[in-house]
């Protein structure tokens, strides 16, 4: 079995690592990096730390508007697929790399397998929501992380090829948590102690591309009275500069983006996590850290239902209140995202489908 895997952004590198290990034990994988995250801090370091083989193709698309970026990826991925003639194209999540890979494969009549299928925010203003819906509707195998995702697909009339395999992010945390605790020196470098800080991430377009929402979030961060660490996404920094926003809170330490192992360790040792990232919400849940999500909705509704995560939107007062008062009891949490062996189930299903 020959599989072309399409990745392009940090969360996809993390998800692809356990699946790639399983794939290469049982078949051939051709890895394509679109270049959507194109600087070393957001790309190369993740391949090194996660021990992902170097990409067979690096398309170098880089940062562009949605149309230009997706269109260039689509044309370049198509060239790779014509050359490689794979049995499967494997895509992850909800980025422009995801939809470009899925469309290129579908138009060439190559079956698509979508990891993290069935997630829905029900907010079509989010480009990620459009990407995930369209990808699901052209996929042959749809690997769902939860029962909720399966139900979402059924509501849209998609039942064929749907597999509930668990979440590959759990695989990644299970595999890398101990390695991070042994190798990361980030707390010492930043002068932090376990449970003494809030970890912040901010990058989602619905927040960074809306000056009002971005201003509310920056305002909240500037009012924090407890230590906070923010590895600042370069795209967010650019948007802040465009609209004249800046951080001026001595309790907030802004640092460059960090590698996966440092990030995982920062998450695991935080008192709370404040984020707009889907992947970080899940990692917080798996690690047992209370999560505050700066969005109006989440695809990971299970985390909210179990009161491990709360939604604040981009509201300054709600964000501050949650940081000061929100807590979570993880003793009664149900492990809804699986047992950490989703990658093996994905590969088993790929192989079984090919045999039929």
Short mmCIF file of C-alpha atoms in Angstrom, two decimals:
data_model
loop_
_atom_site.label_atom_id
_atom_site.label_comp_id
_atom_site.label_asym_id
_atom_site.label_seq_id
_atom_site.Cartn_x
_atom_site.Cartn_y
_atom_site.Cartn_z
CA UNK A 1 0.00 0.00 0.00
CA UNK A 2 1.32 3.40 -1.02
CA UNK A 3 0.01 6.46 0.80
CA UNK A 4 0.66 10.13 0.09
CA UNK A 5 0.30 12.14 3.30
CA UNK A 6 -0.38 15.88 3.02
CA UNK A 7 0.65 18.16 5.90
CA UNK A 8 1.35 21.85 6.19
CA UNK A 9 0.73 23.18 9.70
CA UNK A 10 1.93 22.50 13.23
CA UNK A 11 -1.12 20.53 14.44
CA UNK A 12 -0.86 18.28 11.39
CA UNK A 13 2.78 17.47 12.09
CA UNK A 14 1.79 16.32 15.57
CA UNK A 15 -1.12 14.20 14.29
CA UNK A 16 0.92 12.74 11.44
CA UNK A 17 3.80 11.52 13.61
CA UNK A 18 2.11 8.45 15.19
CA UNK A 19 0.28 7.57 11.96
CA UNK A 20 3.49 7.84 9.95
CA UNK A 21 5.24 5.41 12.31
CA UNK A 22 2.43 2.90 11.90
CA UNK A 23 2.16 3.40 8.14
CA UNK A 24 5.85 2.84 7.50
CA UNK A 25 5.81 -0.43 9.40
CA UNK A 26 3.28 -1.83 6.96
CA UNK A 27 3.61 0.04 3.67
CA UNK A 28 5.09 2.98 1.77
CA UNK A 29 4.45 6.60 2.73
CA UNK A 30 5.28 9.64 0.61
CA UNK A 31 5.21 12.76 2.79
CA UNK A 32 4.25 16.11 1.24
CA UNK A 33 4.76 19.35 3.17
CA UNK A 34 2.86 22.22 1.55
CA UNK A 35 4.88 24.86 3.38
CA UNK A 36 1.81 26.45 4.99
CA UNK A 37 3.89 26.88 8.17
CA UNK A 38 7.12 27.85 6.56
CA UNK A 39 9.55 29.15 9.20
CA UNK A 40 11.78 26.87 11.24
CA UNK A 41 10.07 27.55 14.56
CA UNK A 42 6.70 26.55 13.15
CA UNK A 43 7.85 23.67 10.94
CA UNK A 44 11.33 22.15 10.88
CA UNK A 45 11.70 21.81 14.64
CA UNK A 46 8.51 19.77 14.83
CA UNK A 47 9.78 17.27 12.27
CA UNK A 48 13.01 16.91 14.24
CA UNK A 49 11.43 16.52 17.68
CA UNK A 50 8.61 14.25 16.56
CA UNK A 51 11.07 12.13 14.58
CA UNK A 52 9.01 12.48 11.41
CA UNK A 53 10.99 11.57 8.27
CA UNK A 54 12.00 14.54 6.14
CA UNK A 55 9.30 15.40 3.58
CA UNK A 56 9.69 13.79 0.18
CA UNK A 57 8.23 16.97 -1.30
CA UNK A 58 8.33 20.48 0.16
CA UNK A 59 6.04 22.67 -1.91
CA UNK A 60 7.08 25.96 -0.29
CA UNK A 61 3.72 27.67 -0.73
CA UNK A 62 4.01 29.88 2.36
CA UNK A 63 1.63 32.55 3.65
CA UNK A 64 -0.94 33.95 1.20
CA UNK A 65 -4.62 34.79 1.05
CA UNK A 66 -6.94 31.80 1.26
CA UNK A 67 -7.69 31.65 -2.46
CA UNK A 68 -4.11 32.09 -3.64
CA UNK A 69 -2.71 29.69 -1.06
CA UNK A 70 -5.27 26.95 -1.64
CA UNK A 71 -5.06 27.30 -5.42
CA UNK A 72 -1.28 27.04 -5.50
CA UNK A 73 -1.35 24.03 -3.17
CA UNK A 74 -4.01 22.35 -5.31
CA UNK A 75 -1.94 22.68 -8.48
CA UNK A 76 1.31 21.52 -6.87
CA UNK A 77 -0.26 18.59 -4.98
CA UNK A 78 -1.90 17.44 -8.19
CA UNK A 79 1.52 17.24 -9.87
CA UNK A 80 2.83 15.09 -7.00
CA UNK A 81 -0.14 12.73 -7.13
CA UNK A 82 0.13 12.26 -10.89
CA UNK A 83 3.80 11.38 -10.43
CA UNK A 84 3.41 9.11 -7.38
CA UNK A 85 0.10 7.31 -8.23
CA UNK A 86 -0.72 6.40 -4.60
CA UNK A 87 -3.41 4.03 -3.34
CA UNK A 88 -4.51 6.61 -0.75
CA UNK A 89 -4.18 10.31 -0.01
CA UNK A 90 -4.21 10.97 3.73
CA UNK A 91 -5.16 14.42 5.03
CA UNK A 92 -5.51 15.84 8.54
CA UNK A 93 -7.75 18.35 10.22
CA UNK A 94 -9.10 21.52 8.65
CA UNK A 95 -6.42 23.70 7.05
CA UNK A 96 -6.00 24.91 3.48
CA UNK A 97 -3.48 22.07 3.06
CA UNK A 98 -6.26 19.65 4.00
CA UNK A 99 -8.79 20.83 1.43
CA UNK A 100 -6.16 21.26 -1.30
CA UNK A 101 -4.93 17.68 -0.82
CA UNK A 102 -8.45 16.28 -0.70
CA UNK A 103 -9.64 18.13 -3.81
CA UNK A 104 -6.54 17.25 -5.81
CA UNK A 105 -6.99 13.56 -4.97
CA UNK A 106 -10.75 13.50 -5.55
CA UNK A 107 -10.40 15.06 -9.01
CA UNK A 108 -7.83 12.38 -9.89
CA UNK A 109 -10.12 9.63 -8.51
CA UNK A 110 -7.64 8.71 -5.78
CA UNK A 111 -9.41 7.74 -2.53
CA UNK A 112 -9.10 10.23 0.31
CA UNK A 113 -8.78 9.32 3.99
CA UNK A 114 -9.53 12.16 6.41
CA UNK A 115 -8.13 12.01 9.93
CA UNK A 116 -10.24 14.06 12.37
CA UNK A 117 -13.39 13.78 10.29
CA UNK A 118 -16.80 14.85 11.52
CA UNK A 119 -15.82 17.84 13.62
CA UNK A 120 -18.23 20.75 13.43
CA UNK A 121 -18.32 24.21 14.99
CA UNK A 122 -21.44 25.05 12.92
CA UNK A 123 -19.88 28.43 12.16
CA UNK A 124 -19.46 28.73 8.40
CA UNK A 125 -17.68 32.07 8.79
CA UNK A 126 -14.65 30.09 9.92
CA UNK A 127 -12.48 28.99 6.98
CA UNK A 128 -11.61 25.87 8.98
CA UNK A 129 -15.28 24.85 9.09
CA UNK A 130 -15.62 25.16 5.32
CA UNK A 131 -12.44 23.14 4.82
CA UNK A 132 -13.51 20.29 7.11
CA UNK A 133 -17.06 20.02 5.70
CA UNK A 134 -15.88 19.91 2.09
CA UNK A 135 -13.10 17.44 2.91
CA UNK A 136 -15.52 15.08 4.62
CA UNK A 137 -17.83 15.11 1.61
CA UNK A 138 -15.10 13.97 -0.81
CA UNK A 139 -13.49 11.39 1.50
CA UNK A 140 -13.72 7.63 1.14
CA UNK A 141 -12.62 6.81 4.68
CA UNK A 142 -13.53 9.20 7.49
CA UNK A 143 -11.61 8.64 10.71
CA UNK A 144 -13.60 10.19 13.55
CA UNK A 145 -12.06 10.93 16.96
CA UNK A 146 -15.34 10.70 18.92
CA UNK A 147 -18.90 9.40 18.80
CA UNK A 148 -20.06 13.01 18.48
CA UNK A 149 -18.15 13.34 15.21
CA UNK A 150 -19.81 10.18 13.89
CA UNK A 151 -23.23 11.65 14.68
CA UNK A 152 -22.38 14.90 12.90
CA UNK A 153 -21.55 12.99 9.73
CA UNK A 154 -24.71 10.91 9.95
CA UNK A 155 -26.75 14.12 10.21
CA UNK A 156 -25.23 15.17 6.87
CA UNK A 157 -26.01 11.81 5.29
CA UNK A 158 -22.47 10.43 5.51
CA UNK A 159 -22.38 6.91 6.91
CA UNK A 160 -20.27 4.92 4.44
CA UNK A 161 -16.58 4.66 5.33
CA UNK A 162 -17.04 6.28 8.74
CA UNK A 163 -14.78 4.82 11.45
CA UNK A 164 -14.56 5.87 15.09
CA UNK A 165 -10.89 5.23 15.82
CA UNK A 166 -10.13 7.66 18.64
CA UNK A 167 -7.95 10.74 18.50
CA UNK A 168 -4.37 10.62 17.22
CA UNK A 169 -3.52 13.58 19.46
CA UNK A 170 -3.90 11.21 22.40
CA UNK A 171 -1.40 8.92 20.69
CA UNK A 172 1.02 11.84 20.38
CA UNK A 173 0.64 12.90 24.03
CA UNK A 174 0.99 9.30 25.25
CA UNK A 175 4.16 8.83 23.20
CA UNK A 176 5.81 12.20 23.93
CA UNK A 177 4.76 13.22 27.43
CA UNK A 178 7.57 11.44 29.24
CA UNK A 179 10.11 12.49 26.62
CA UNK A 180 9.07 16.12 27.11
CA UNK A 181 9.43 15.92 30.89
CA UNK A 182 12.93 14.48 30.53
CA UNK A 183 14.26 16.74 27.79
CA UNK A 184 12.54 20.13 28.13
CA UNK A 185 14.39 22.87 30.02
CA UNK A 186 11.81 25.55 29.22
CA UNK A 187 10.54 26.12 32.78
CA UNK A 188 14.03 26.77 34.09
CA UNK A 189 14.84 29.04 31.16
CA UNK A 190 11.74 31.12 31.86
CA UNK A 191 12.10 31.02 35.66
CA UNK A 192 8.75 29.28 36.11
CA UNK A 193 7.47 26.80 38.67
CA UNK A 194 4.86 24.11 38.14
CA UNK A 195 1.29 25.39 38.51
CA UNK A 196 2.38 29.02 38.83
CA UNK A 197 1.36 30.40 35.42
CA UNK A 198 -1.26 30.55 32.69
CA UNK A 199 -0.15 29.37 29.26
CA UNK A 200 -1.66 31.40 26.41
CA UNK A 201 -1.91 30.67 22.68
CA UNK A 202 -3.58 32.97 20.16
CA UNK A 203 -3.63 32.40 16.42
CA UNK A 204 -7.08 31.54 15.01
CA UNK A 205 -8.20 33.75 12.12
CA UNK A 206 -11.61 34.51 13.65
CA UNK A 207 -9.74 36.30 16.46
CA UNK A 208 -6.65 37.69 14.77
CA UNK A 209 -8.36 38.96 11.60
CA UNK A 210 -11.12 40.79 13.47
CA UNK A 211 -9.69 43.99 15.01
CA UNK A 212 -12.49 44.17 17.60
CA UNK A 213 -11.99 40.61 18.83
CA UNK A 214 -8.21 40.97 18.77
CA UNK A 215 -8.42 44.22 20.75
CA UNK A 216 -10.63 42.57 23.40
CA UNK A 217 -8.22 39.64 23.81
CA UNK A 218 -5.10 41.83 23.94
CA UNK A 219 -6.90 44.05 26.44
CA UNK A 220 -7.66 41.06 28.65
CA UNK A 221 -4.06 39.87 28.50
CA UNK A 222 -2.85 43.35 29.43
CA UNK A 223 -5.04 43.24 32.55
CA UNK A 224 -3.86 39.87 33.89
CA UNK A 225 -2.59 40.01 37.44
CA UNK A 226 -1.01 36.52 37.47
CA UNK A 227 2.02 35.25 35.53
CA UNK A 228 1.27 34.24 31.94
CA UNK A 229 3.40 32.91 29.09
CA UNK A 230 2.51 33.54 25.44
CA UNK A 231 4.51 31.89 22.64
CA UNK A 232 3.45 34.42 20.01
CA UNK A 233 2.47 33.15 16.59
CA UNK A 234 4.15 35.29 13.87
CA UNK A 235 0.83 35.79 12.11
CA UNK A 236 -0.74 37.14 15.29
CA UNK A 237 2.17 39.50 15.83
CA UNK A 238 1.73 40.81 12.29
CA UNK A 239 -1.99 41.42 12.78
CA UNK A 240 -1.36 43.26 16.06
CA UNK A 241 1.15 45.55 14.39
CA UNK A 242 -1.29 46.28 11.56
CA UNK A 243 -3.99 47.55 13.93
CA UNK A 244 -1.67 49.23 16.45
CA UNK A 245 -2.02 46.81 19.36
CA UNK A 246 0.76 45.91 21.80
CA UNK A 247 1.33 44.06 25.06
CA UNK A 248 2.36 46.14 28.08
CA UNK A 249 1.69 43.87 31.05
CA UNK A 250 4.71 42.97 33.22
CA UNK A 251 2.95 39.74 34.26
CA UNK A 252 2.78 38.59 30.62
CA UNK A 253 5.96 37.13 29.13
CA UNK A 254 5.86 36.97 25.33
CA UNK A 255 8.28 34.48 23.77
CA UNK A 256 9.06 33.12 20.33
CA UNK A 257 7.16 30.00 19.19
CA UNK A 258 8.55 26.88 20.86
CA UNK A 259 9.00 23.30 19.70
CA UNK A 260 6.47 20.57 20.37
CA UNK A 261 8.21 19.03 23.38
CA UNK A 262 8.67 22.41 25.08
CA UNK A 263 5.06 23.27 24.33
CA UNK A 264 3.79 19.97 25.67
CA UNK A 265 5.79 20.47 28.86
CA UNK A 266 4.55 24.06 29.27
CA UNK A 267 0.99 22.74 28.91
CA UNK A 268 1.48 19.92 31.38
CA UNK A 269 2.90 22.22 34.08
CA UNK A 270 0.49 25.16 33.70
CA UNK A 271 -2.16 26.12 36.23
CA UNK A 272 -4.56 26.88 33.39
CA UNK A 273 -4.44 27.20 29.61
CA UNK A 274 -5.99 30.09 27.66
CA UNK A 275 -6.26 29.35 23.95
CA UNK A 276 -8.19 29.51 20.69
CA UNK A 277 -6.51 26.36 19.33
CA UNK A 278 -8.42 23.14 18.78
CA UNK A 279 -5.33 21.01 19.32
CA UNK A 280 -4.36 22.75 22.56
CA UNK A 281 -7.90 22.26 23.92
CA UNK A 282 -7.50 18.51 23.44
CA UNK A 283 -3.99 18.40 24.85
CA UNK A 284 -5.17 20.28 27.93
CA UNK A 285 -7.98 17.75 28.38
CA UNK A 286 -5.66 14.76 28.03
CA UNK A 287 -3.08 16.33 30.37
CA UNK A 288 -5.68 17.24 33.00
CA UNK A 289 -5.24 21.03 32.83
CA UNK A 290 -8.26 23.40 32.99
CA UNK A 291 -8.77 25.09 29.62
CA UNK A 292 -10.31 28.46 28.77
CA UNK A 293 -11.17 28.84 25.10
CA UNK A 294 -11.44 32.27 23.49
CA UNK A 295 -14.07 31.25 20.98
CA UNK A 296 -17.86 31.34 20.77
CA UNK A 297 -18.05 27.63 19.98
CA UNK A 298 -15.79 24.58 19.86
CA UNK A 299 -15.62 21.40 17.83
CA UNK A 300 -14.54 19.62 21.01
CA UNK A 301 -17.91 19.88 22.75
CA UNK A 302 -17.06 16.91 24.99
CA UNK A 303 -14.48 19.01 26.84
CA UNK A 304 -17.11 21.62 27.68
CA UNK A 305 -19.76 19.04 28.57
CA UNK A 306 -17.35 17.51 31.09
CA UNK A 307 -16.55 20.96 32.51
CA UNK A 308 -12.87 20.72 31.71
CA UNK A 309 -13.12 23.61 29.24
CA UNK A 310 -15.11 26.85 29.19
CA UNK A 311 -15.89 29.22 26.33
CA UNK A 312 -15.44 32.96 26.79
CA UNK A 313 -15.57 34.27 23.25
CA UNK A 314 -13.41 37.31 22.64
CA UNK A 315 -14.86 39.14 25.65
CA UNK A 316 -12.38 40.91 27.91
CA UNK A 317 -14.34 40.60 31.13
CA UNK A 318 -15.32 36.95 30.57
CA UNK A 319 -11.70 36.03 29.83
CA UNK A 320 -10.43 37.70 33.00
CA UNK A 321 -13.20 36.16 35.09
CA UNK A 322 -12.45 32.67 33.77
CA UNK A 323 -8.72 33.01 34.44
CA UNK A 324 -9.44 34.07 37.99
CA UNK A 325 -12.30 31.68 38.80
CA UNK A 326 -12.64 28.74 36.41
CA UNK A 327 -11.47 25.37 37.71
CA UNK A 328 -11.98 21.75 36.67
CA UNK A 329 -12.15 18.45 38.53
CA UNK A 330 -10.49 15.75 36.45
CA UNK A 331 -11.24 12.86 38.80
CA UNK A 332 -14.56 12.15 37.11
CA UNK A 333 -13.52 12.90 33.53
CA UNK A 334 -14.43 10.26 30.93
CA UNK A 335 -11.58 9.63 28.42
CA UNK A 336 -13.75 10.30 25.36
CA UNK A 337 -10.83 10.72 22.94
CA UNK A 338 -9.65 7.13 23.05
CA UNK A 339 -6.82 5.04 24.41
CA UNK A 340 -3.83 6.36 22.47
CA UNK A 341 -3.80 3.72 19.72
CA UNK A 342 -5.82 5.52 17.04
CA UNK A 343 -2.93 5.48 14.54
CA UNK A 344 -2.82 1.69 14.43
CA UNK A 345 -6.58 1.54 13.84
CA UNK A 346 -6.27 4.04 10.99
CA UNK A 347 -3.64 1.95 9.21
CA UNK A 348 -5.60 -1.27 9.82
CA UNK A 349 -8.65 0.29 8.15
CA UNK A 350 -6.59 1.56 5.19
CA UNK A 351 -5.16 -1.90 4.63
CA UNK A 352 -8.51 -3.65 5.05
CA UNK A 353 -10.24 -1.33 2.60
CA UNK A 354 -7.59 -1.90 -0.03
CA UNK A 355 -7.99 -5.69 0.28
CA UNK A 356 -11.76 -5.63 -0.34
#
